[in-house]
PDB file of C-alpha atoms in Angstrom:
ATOM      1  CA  UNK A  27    -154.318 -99.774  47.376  1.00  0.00           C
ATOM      2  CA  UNK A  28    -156.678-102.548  45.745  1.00  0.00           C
ATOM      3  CA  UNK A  29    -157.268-105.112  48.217  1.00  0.00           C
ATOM      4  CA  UNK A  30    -158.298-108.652  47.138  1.00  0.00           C
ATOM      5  CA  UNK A  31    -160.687-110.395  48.934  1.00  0.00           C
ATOM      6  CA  UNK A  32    -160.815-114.711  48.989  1.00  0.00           C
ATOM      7  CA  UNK A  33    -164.169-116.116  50.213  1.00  0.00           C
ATOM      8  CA  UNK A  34    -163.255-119.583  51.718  1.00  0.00           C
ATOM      9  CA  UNK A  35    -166.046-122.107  51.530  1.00  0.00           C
ATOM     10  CA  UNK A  36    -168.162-120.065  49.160  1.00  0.00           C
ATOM     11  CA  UNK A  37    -171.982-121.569  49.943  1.00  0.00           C
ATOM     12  CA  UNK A  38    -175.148-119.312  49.924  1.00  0.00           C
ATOM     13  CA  UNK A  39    -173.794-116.858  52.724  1.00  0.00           C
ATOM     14  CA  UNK A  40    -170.765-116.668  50.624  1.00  0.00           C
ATOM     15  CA  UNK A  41    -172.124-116.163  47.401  1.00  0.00           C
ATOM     16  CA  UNK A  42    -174.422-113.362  49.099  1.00  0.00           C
ATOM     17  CA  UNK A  43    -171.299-111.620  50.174  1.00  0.00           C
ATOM     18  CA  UNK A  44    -169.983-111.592  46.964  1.00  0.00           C
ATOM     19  CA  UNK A  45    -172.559-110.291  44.642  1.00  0.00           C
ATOM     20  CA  UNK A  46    -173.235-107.633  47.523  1.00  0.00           C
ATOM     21  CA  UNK A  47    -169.272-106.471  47.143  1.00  0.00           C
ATOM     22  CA  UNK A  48    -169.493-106.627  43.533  1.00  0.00           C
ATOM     23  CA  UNK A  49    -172.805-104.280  43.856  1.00  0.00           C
ATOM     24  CA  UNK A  50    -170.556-102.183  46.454  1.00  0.00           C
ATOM     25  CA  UNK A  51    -168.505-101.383  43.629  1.00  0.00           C
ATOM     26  CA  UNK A  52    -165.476-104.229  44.360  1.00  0.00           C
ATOM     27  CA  UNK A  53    -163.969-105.197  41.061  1.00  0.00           C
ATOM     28  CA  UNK A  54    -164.921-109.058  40.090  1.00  0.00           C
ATOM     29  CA  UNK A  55    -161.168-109.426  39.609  1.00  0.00           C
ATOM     30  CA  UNK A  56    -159.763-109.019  43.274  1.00  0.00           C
ATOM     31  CA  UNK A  57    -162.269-111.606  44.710  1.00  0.00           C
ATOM     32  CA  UNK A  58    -161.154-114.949  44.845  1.00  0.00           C
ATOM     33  CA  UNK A  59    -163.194-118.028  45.928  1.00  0.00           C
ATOM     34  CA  UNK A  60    -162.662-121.447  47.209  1.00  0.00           C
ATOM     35  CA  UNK A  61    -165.498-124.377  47.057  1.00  0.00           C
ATOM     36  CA  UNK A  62    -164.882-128.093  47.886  1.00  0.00           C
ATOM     37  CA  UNK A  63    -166.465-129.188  44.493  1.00  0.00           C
ATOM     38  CA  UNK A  64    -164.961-127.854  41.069  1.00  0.00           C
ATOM     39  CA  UNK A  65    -168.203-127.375  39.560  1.00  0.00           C
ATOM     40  CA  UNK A  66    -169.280-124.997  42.111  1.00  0.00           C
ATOM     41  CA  UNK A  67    -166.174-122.930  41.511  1.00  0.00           C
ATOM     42  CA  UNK A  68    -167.074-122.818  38.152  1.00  0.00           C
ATOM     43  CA  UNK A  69    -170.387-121.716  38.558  1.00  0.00           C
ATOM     44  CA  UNK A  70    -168.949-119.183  40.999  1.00  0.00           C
ATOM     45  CA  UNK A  71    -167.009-117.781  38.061  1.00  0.00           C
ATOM     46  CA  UNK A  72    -169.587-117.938  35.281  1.00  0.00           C
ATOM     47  CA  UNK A  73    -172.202-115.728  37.458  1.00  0.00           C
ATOM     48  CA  UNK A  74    -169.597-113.364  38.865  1.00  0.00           C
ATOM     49  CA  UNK A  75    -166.965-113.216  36.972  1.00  0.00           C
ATOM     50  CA  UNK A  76    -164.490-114.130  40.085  1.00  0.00           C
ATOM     51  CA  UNK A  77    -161.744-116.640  40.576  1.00  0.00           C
ATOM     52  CA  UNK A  78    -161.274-119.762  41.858  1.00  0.00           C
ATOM     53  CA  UNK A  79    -158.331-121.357  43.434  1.00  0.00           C
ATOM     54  CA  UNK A  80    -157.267-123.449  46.371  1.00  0.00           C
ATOM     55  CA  UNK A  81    -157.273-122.641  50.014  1.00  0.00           C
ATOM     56  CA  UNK A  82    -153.408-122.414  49.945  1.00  0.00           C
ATOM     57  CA  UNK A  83    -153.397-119.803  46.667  1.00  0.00           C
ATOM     58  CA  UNK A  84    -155.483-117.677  48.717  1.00  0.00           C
ATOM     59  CA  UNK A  85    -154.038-117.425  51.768  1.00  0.00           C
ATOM     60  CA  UNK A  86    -150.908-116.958  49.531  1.00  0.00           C
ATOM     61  CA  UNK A  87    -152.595-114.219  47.277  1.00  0.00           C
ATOM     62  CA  UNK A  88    -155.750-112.762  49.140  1.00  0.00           C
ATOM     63  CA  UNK A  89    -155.071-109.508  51.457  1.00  0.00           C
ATOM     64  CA  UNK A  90    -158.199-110.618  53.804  1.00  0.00           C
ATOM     65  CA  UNK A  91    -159.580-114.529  53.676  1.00  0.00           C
ATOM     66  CA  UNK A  92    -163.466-114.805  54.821  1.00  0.00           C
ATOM     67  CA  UNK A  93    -163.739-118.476  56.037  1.00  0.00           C
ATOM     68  CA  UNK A  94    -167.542-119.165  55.760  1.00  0.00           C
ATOM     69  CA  UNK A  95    -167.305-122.994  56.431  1.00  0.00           C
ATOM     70  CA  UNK A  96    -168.856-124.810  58.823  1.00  0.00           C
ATOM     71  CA  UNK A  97    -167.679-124.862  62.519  1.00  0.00           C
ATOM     72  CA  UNK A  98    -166.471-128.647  62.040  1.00  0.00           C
ATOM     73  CA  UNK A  99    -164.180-128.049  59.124  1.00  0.00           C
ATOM     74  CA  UNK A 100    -162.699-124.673  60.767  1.00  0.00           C
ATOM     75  CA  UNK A 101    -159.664-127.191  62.126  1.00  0.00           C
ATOM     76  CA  UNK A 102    -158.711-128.881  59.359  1.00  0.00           C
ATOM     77  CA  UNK A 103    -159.091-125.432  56.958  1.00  0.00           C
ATOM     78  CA  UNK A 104    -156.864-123.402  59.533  1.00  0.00           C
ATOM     79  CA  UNK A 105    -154.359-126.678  58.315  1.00  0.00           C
ATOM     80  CA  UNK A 106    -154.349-125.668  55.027  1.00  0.00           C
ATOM     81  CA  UNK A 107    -153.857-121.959  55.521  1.00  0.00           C
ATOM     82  CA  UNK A 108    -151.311-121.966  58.294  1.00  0.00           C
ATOM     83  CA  UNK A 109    -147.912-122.882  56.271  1.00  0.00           C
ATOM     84  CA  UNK A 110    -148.759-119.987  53.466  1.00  0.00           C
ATOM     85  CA  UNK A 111    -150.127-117.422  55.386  1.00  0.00           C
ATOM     86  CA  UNK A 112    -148.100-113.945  56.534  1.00  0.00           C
ATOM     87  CA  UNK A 113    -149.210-112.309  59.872  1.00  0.00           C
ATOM     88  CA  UNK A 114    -150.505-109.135  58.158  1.00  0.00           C
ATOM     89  CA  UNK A 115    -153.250-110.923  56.646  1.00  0.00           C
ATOM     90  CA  UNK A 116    -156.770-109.874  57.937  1.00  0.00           C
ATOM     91  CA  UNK A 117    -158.644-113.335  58.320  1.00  0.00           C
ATOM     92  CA  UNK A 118    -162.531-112.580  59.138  1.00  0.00           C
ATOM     93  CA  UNK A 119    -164.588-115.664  60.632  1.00  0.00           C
ATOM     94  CA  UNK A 120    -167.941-116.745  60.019  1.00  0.00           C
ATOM     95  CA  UNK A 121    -168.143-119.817  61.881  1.00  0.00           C
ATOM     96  CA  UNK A 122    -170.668-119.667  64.314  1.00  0.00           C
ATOM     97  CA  UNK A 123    -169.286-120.824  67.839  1.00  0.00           C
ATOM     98  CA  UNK A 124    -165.936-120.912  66.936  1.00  0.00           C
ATOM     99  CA  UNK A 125    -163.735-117.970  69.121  1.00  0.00           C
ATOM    100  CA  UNK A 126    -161.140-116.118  67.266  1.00  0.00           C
ATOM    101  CA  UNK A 127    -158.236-117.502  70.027  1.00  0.00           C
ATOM    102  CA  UNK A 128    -158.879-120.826  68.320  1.00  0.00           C
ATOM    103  CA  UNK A 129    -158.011-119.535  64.899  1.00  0.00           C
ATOM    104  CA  UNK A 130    -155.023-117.377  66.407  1.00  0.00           C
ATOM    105  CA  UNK A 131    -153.575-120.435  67.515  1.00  0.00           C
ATOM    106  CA  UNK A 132    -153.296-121.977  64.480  1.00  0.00           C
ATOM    107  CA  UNK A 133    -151.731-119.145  62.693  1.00  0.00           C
ATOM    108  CA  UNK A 134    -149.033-117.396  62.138  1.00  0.00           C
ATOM    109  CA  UNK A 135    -148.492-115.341  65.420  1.00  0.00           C
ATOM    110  CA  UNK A 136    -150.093-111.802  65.219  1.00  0.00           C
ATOM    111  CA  UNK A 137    -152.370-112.290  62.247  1.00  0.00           C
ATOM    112  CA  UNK A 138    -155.674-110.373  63.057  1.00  0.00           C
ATOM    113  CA  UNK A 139    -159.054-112.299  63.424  1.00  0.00           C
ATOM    114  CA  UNK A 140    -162.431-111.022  63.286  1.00  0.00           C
ATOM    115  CA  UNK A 141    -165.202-112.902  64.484  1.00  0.00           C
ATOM    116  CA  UNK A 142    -168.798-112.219  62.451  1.00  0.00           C
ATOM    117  CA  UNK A 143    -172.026-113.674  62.886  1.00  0.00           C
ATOM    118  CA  UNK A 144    -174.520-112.614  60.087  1.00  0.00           C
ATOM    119  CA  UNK A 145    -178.020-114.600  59.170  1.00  0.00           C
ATOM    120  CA  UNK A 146    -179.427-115.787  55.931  1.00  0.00           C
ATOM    121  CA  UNK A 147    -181.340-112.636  55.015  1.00  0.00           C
ATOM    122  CA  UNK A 148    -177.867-111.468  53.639  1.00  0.00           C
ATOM    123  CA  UNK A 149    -179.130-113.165  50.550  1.00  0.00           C
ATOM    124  CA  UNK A 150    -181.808-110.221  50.202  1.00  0.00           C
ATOM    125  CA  UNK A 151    -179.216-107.508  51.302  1.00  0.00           C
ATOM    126  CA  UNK A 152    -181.086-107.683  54.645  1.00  0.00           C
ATOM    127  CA  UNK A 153    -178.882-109.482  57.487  1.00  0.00           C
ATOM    128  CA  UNK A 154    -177.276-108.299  60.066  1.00  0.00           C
ATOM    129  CA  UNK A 155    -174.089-109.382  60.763  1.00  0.00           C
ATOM    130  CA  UNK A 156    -172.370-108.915  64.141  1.00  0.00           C
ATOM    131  CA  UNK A 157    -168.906-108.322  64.378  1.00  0.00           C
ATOM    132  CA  UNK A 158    -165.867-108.614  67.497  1.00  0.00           C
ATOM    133  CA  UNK A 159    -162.285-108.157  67.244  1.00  0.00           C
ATOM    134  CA  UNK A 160    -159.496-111.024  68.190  1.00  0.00           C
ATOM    135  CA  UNK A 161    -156.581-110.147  69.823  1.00  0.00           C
ATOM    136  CA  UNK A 162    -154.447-108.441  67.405  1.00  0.00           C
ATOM    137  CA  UNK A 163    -157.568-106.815  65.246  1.00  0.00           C
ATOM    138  CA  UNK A 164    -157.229-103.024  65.244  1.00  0.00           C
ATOM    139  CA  UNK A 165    -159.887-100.380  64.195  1.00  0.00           C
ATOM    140  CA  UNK A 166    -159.014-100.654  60.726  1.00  0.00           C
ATOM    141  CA  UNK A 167    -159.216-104.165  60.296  1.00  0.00           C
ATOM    142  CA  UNK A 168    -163.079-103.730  61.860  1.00  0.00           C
ATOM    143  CA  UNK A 169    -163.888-100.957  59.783  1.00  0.00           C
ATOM    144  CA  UNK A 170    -163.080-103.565  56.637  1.00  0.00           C
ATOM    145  CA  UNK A 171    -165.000-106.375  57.766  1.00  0.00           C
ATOM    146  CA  UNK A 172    -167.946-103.444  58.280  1.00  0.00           C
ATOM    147  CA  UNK A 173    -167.365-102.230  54.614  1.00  0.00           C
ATOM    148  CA  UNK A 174    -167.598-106.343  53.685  1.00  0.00           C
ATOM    149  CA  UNK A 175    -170.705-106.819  55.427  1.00  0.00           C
ATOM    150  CA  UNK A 176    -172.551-103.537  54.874  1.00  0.00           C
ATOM    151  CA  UNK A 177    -172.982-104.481  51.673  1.00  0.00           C
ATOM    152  CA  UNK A 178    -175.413-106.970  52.456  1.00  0.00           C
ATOM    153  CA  UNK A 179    -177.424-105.648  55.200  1.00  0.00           C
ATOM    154  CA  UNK A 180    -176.441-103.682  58.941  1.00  0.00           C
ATOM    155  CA  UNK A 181    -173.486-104.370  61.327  1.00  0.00           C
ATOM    156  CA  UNK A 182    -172.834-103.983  64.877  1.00  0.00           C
ATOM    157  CA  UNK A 183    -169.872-104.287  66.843  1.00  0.00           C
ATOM    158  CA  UNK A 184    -170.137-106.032  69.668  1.00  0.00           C
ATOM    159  CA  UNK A 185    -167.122-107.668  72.550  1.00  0.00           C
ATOM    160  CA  UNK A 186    -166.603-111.125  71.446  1.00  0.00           C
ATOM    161  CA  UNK A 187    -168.265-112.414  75.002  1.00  0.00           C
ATOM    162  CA  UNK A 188    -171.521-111.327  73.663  1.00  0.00           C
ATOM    163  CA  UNK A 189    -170.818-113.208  70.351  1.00  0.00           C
ATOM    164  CA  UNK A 190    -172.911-116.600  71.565  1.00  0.00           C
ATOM    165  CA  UNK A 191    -175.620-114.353  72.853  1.00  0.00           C
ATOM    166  CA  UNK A 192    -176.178-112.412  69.595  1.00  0.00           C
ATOM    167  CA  UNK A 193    -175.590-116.047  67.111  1.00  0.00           C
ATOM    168  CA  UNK A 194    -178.928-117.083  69.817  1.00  0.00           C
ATOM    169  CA  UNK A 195    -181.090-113.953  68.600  1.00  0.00           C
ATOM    170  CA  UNK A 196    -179.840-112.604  65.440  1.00  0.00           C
ATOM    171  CA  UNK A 197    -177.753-115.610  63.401  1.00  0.00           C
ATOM    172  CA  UNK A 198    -180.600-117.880  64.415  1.00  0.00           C
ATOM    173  CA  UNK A 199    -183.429-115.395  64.499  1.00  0.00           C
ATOM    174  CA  UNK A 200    -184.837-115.807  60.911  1.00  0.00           C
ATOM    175  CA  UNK A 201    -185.689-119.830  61.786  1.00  0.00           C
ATOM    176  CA  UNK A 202    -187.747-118.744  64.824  1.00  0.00           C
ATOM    177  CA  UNK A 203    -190.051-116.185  62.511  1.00  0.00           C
ATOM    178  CA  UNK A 204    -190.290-118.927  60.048  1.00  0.00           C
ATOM    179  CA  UNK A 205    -191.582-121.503  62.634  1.00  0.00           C
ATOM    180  CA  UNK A 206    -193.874-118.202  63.779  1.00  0.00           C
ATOM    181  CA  UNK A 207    -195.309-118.108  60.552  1.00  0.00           C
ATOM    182  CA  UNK A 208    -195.559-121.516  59.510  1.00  0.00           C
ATOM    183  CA  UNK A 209    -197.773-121.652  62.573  1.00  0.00           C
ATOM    184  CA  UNK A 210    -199.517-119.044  61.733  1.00  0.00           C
ATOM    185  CA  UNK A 211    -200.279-120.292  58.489  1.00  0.00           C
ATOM    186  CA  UNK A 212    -201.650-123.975  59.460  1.00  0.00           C
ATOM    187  CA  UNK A 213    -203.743-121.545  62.194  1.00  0.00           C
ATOM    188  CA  UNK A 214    -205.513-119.813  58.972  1.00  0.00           C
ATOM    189  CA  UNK A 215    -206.055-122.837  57.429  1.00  0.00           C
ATOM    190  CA  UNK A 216    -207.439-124.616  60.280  1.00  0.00           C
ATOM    191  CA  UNK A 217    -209.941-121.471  61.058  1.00  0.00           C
ATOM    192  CA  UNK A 218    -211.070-121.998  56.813  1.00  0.00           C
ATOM    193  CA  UNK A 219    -208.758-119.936  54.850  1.00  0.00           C
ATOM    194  CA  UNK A 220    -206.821-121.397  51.694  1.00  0.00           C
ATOM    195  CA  UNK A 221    -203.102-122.145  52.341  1.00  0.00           C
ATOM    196  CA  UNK A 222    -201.985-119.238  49.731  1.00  0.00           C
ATOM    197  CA  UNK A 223    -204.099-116.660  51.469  1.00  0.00           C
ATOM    198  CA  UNK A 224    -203.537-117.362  54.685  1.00  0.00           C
ATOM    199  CA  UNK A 225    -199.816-117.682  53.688  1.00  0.00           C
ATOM    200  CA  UNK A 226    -200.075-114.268  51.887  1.00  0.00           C
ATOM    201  CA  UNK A 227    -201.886-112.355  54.381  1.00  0.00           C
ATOM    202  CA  UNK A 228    -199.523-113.496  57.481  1.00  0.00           C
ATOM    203  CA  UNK A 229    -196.519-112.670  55.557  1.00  0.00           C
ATOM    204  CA  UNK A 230    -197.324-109.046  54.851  1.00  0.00           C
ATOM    205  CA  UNK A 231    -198.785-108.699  58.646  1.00  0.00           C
ATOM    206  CA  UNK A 232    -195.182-109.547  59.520  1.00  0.00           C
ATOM    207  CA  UNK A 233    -193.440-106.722  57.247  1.00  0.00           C
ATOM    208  CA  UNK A 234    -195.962-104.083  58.100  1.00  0.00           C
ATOM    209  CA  UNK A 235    -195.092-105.227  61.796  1.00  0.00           C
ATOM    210  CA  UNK A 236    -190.790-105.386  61.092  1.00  0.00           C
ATOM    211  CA  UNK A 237    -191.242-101.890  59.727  1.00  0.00           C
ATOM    212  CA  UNK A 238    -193.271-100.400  61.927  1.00  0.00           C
ATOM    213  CA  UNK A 239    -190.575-101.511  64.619  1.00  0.00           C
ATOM    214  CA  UNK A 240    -187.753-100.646  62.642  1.00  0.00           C
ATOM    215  CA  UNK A 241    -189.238 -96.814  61.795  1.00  0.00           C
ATOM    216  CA  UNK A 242    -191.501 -96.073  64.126  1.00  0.00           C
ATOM    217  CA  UNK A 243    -189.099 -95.638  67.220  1.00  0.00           C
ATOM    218  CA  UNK A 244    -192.241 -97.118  69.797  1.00  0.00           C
ATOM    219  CA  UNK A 245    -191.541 -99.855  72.144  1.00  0.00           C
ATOM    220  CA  UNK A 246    -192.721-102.845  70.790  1.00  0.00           C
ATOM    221  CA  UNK A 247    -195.244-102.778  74.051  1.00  0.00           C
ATOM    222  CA  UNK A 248    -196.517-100.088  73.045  1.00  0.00           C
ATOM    223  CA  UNK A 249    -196.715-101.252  68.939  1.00  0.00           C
ATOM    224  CA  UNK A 250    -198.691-104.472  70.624  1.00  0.00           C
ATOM    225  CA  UNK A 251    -201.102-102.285  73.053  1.00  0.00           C
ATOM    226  CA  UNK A 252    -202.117-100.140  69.808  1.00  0.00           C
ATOM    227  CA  UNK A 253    -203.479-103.380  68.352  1.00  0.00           C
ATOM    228  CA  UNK A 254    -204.993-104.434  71.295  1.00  0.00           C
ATOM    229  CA  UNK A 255    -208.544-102.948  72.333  1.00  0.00           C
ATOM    230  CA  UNK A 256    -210.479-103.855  75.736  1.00  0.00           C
ATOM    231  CA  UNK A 257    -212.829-106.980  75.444  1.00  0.00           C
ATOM    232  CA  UNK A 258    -211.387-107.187  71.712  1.00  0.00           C
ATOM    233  CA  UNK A 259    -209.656-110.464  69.454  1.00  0.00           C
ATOM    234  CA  UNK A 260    -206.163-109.378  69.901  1.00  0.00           C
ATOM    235  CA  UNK A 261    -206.423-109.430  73.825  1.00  0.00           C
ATOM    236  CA  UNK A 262    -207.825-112.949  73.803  1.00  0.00           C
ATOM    237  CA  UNK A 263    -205.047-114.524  71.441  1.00  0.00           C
ATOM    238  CA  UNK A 264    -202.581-112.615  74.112  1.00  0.00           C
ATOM    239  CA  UNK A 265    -204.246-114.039  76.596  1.00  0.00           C
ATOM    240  CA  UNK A 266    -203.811-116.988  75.169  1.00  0.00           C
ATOM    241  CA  UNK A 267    -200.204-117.273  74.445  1.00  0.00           C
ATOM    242  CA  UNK A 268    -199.356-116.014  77.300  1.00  0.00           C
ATOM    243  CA  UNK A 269    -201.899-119.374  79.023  1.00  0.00           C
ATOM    244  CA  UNK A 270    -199.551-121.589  76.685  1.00  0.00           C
ATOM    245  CA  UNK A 271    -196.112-119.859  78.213  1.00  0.00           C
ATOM    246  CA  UNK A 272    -194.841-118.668  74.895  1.00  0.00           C
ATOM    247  CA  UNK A 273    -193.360-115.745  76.138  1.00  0.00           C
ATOM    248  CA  UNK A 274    -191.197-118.487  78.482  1.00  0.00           C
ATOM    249  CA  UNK A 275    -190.494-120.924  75.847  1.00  0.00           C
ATOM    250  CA  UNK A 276    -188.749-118.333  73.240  1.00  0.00           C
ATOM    251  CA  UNK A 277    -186.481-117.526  76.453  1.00  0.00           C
ATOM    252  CA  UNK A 278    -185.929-120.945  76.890  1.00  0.00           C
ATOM    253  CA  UNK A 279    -185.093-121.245  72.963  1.00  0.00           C
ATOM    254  CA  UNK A 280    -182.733-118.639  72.895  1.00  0.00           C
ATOM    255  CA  UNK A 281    -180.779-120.110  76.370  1.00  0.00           C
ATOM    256  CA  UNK A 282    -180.530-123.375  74.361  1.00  0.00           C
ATOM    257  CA  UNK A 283    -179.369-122.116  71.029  1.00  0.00           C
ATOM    258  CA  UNK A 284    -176.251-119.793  73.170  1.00  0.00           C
ATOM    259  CA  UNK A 285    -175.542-123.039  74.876  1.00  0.00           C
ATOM    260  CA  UNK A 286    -174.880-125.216  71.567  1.00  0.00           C
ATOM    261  CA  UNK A 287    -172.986-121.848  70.268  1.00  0.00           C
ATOM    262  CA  UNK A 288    -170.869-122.686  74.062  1.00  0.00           C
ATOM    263  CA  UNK A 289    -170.401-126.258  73.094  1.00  0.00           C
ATOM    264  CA  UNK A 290    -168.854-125.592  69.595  1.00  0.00           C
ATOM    265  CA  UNK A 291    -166.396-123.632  71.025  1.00  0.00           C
ATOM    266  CA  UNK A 292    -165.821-126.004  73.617  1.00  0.00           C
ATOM    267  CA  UNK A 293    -165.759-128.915  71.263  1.00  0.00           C
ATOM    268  CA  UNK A 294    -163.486-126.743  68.686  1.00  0.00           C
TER     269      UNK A 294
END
């Protein structure tokens, strides 16, 4: 059977999950998308060939809704969808912070929800998007929301408890390598180098370095000692990081950004 899928909210993170279905091999005609502006239906429909309706047409017509808005307009969205949508609708989440009990209880009773937190580098088919199951989710309605989001990067299944600890390191993760390398940058230029080469050389350091984790299978302690030699640079710029408690302020990053994920939830 040919499922259609309705992206609700369709933004960058949206859009990224569309083109990376239609690349999967989903037909342009079984997606539907919502957007709060008409023109950015439209242009939804000129680039992919899907189709736009309201948020009430596609919990009417759609066999799984992805709601990619924000956390604040999850509420008044769940509104809109509640009087039109049957309980064997698979409704997948995107809203960081917000728990799949609050969606449940604005549904019909027993539709399954499943909770996903992916990251921006879905736009380049390179996010990773962690996924939990509600109450009433069952295998199959995980393995869809994997076949969704595999288009567009990895997945990994994870109990919904963890789901404010892995929106701290992975759905917020990109930002903290930007700030890295924007650092990084203003460091090169500061010891003489042009912006663009500095910019160029730093970025490049940090994909030799992601794959080198990703494919080498070493401990990144042991990726970090084979860079650093006795009496050498690399040791002194540890040393120094570790004088300016960097290694305690990304902890203390991370705690902060799982306690705002808490405090959506709380304030959903």
């Amino acid at each position: 059977m040919t499922l259609k899928v309705a992206v609700l909210g369709t933004g960058k993170i949206g859009e990224a999950l569309l083109s990376g279905m239609i690349r999967a091999g989903w037909a342009p005609q079984d997606l539907l998308v919502t957007a709060r502006r008409p023109e950015r239906a439209e242009e939804l429909r000129a680039r992919h060939g899907v189709t736009p309706v309201s948020n009430p047409e596609a919990a009417k017509s759609a066999d799984i809704l992805i709601l990619t808005v924000k956390p604040q307009d999850m509420g008044a969205l769940l509104g809109e969808l509640a009087p039109h949508l049957p309980a064997d609708r698979l409704v997948i989440s995107g809203a960081a912070g917000i728990p799949t009990s609050f969606i449940e209880e604005r549904l019909t009773d027993g539709v399954p929800v499943v909770r996903v937190m992916t990251n921006t580098p879905a736009l380049v088919d390179e996010a990773m998007s962690v996924i939990s199951a509600g109450t009433h989710a069952a295998e199959q309605h995980l393995a869809h929301a994997e076949t969704i989001f595999g288009g567009v990067g990895k997945t990994l299944r994870v109990p919904e408890s963890q789901q404010d600890a892995t929106t701290a390191l992975s759905g917020s993760g990109p930002a903290y390598f930007y700030f890295l390398v924007e650092a990084m940058t203003d460091a090169g230029i500061l010891l003489g180098l042009p912006r663009d080469k500095a910019h160029d050389l730093i970025v490049q350091a940090a994909i030799g370095a992601a794959v080198m984790l990703r494919d080498s299978g070493e401990h990144p302690v042991k990726l970090r000692e084979n860079v650093t030699s006795p009496a050498g640079t690399t040791i002194n710029a540890i040393r120094e990081l570790e004088n300016h408690g960097v290694r305690a302020a990304l902890i203390a990053a991370l705690e902060a950004a799982r306690d705002r994920s808490r405090e959506l939830a709380a304030g959903a």
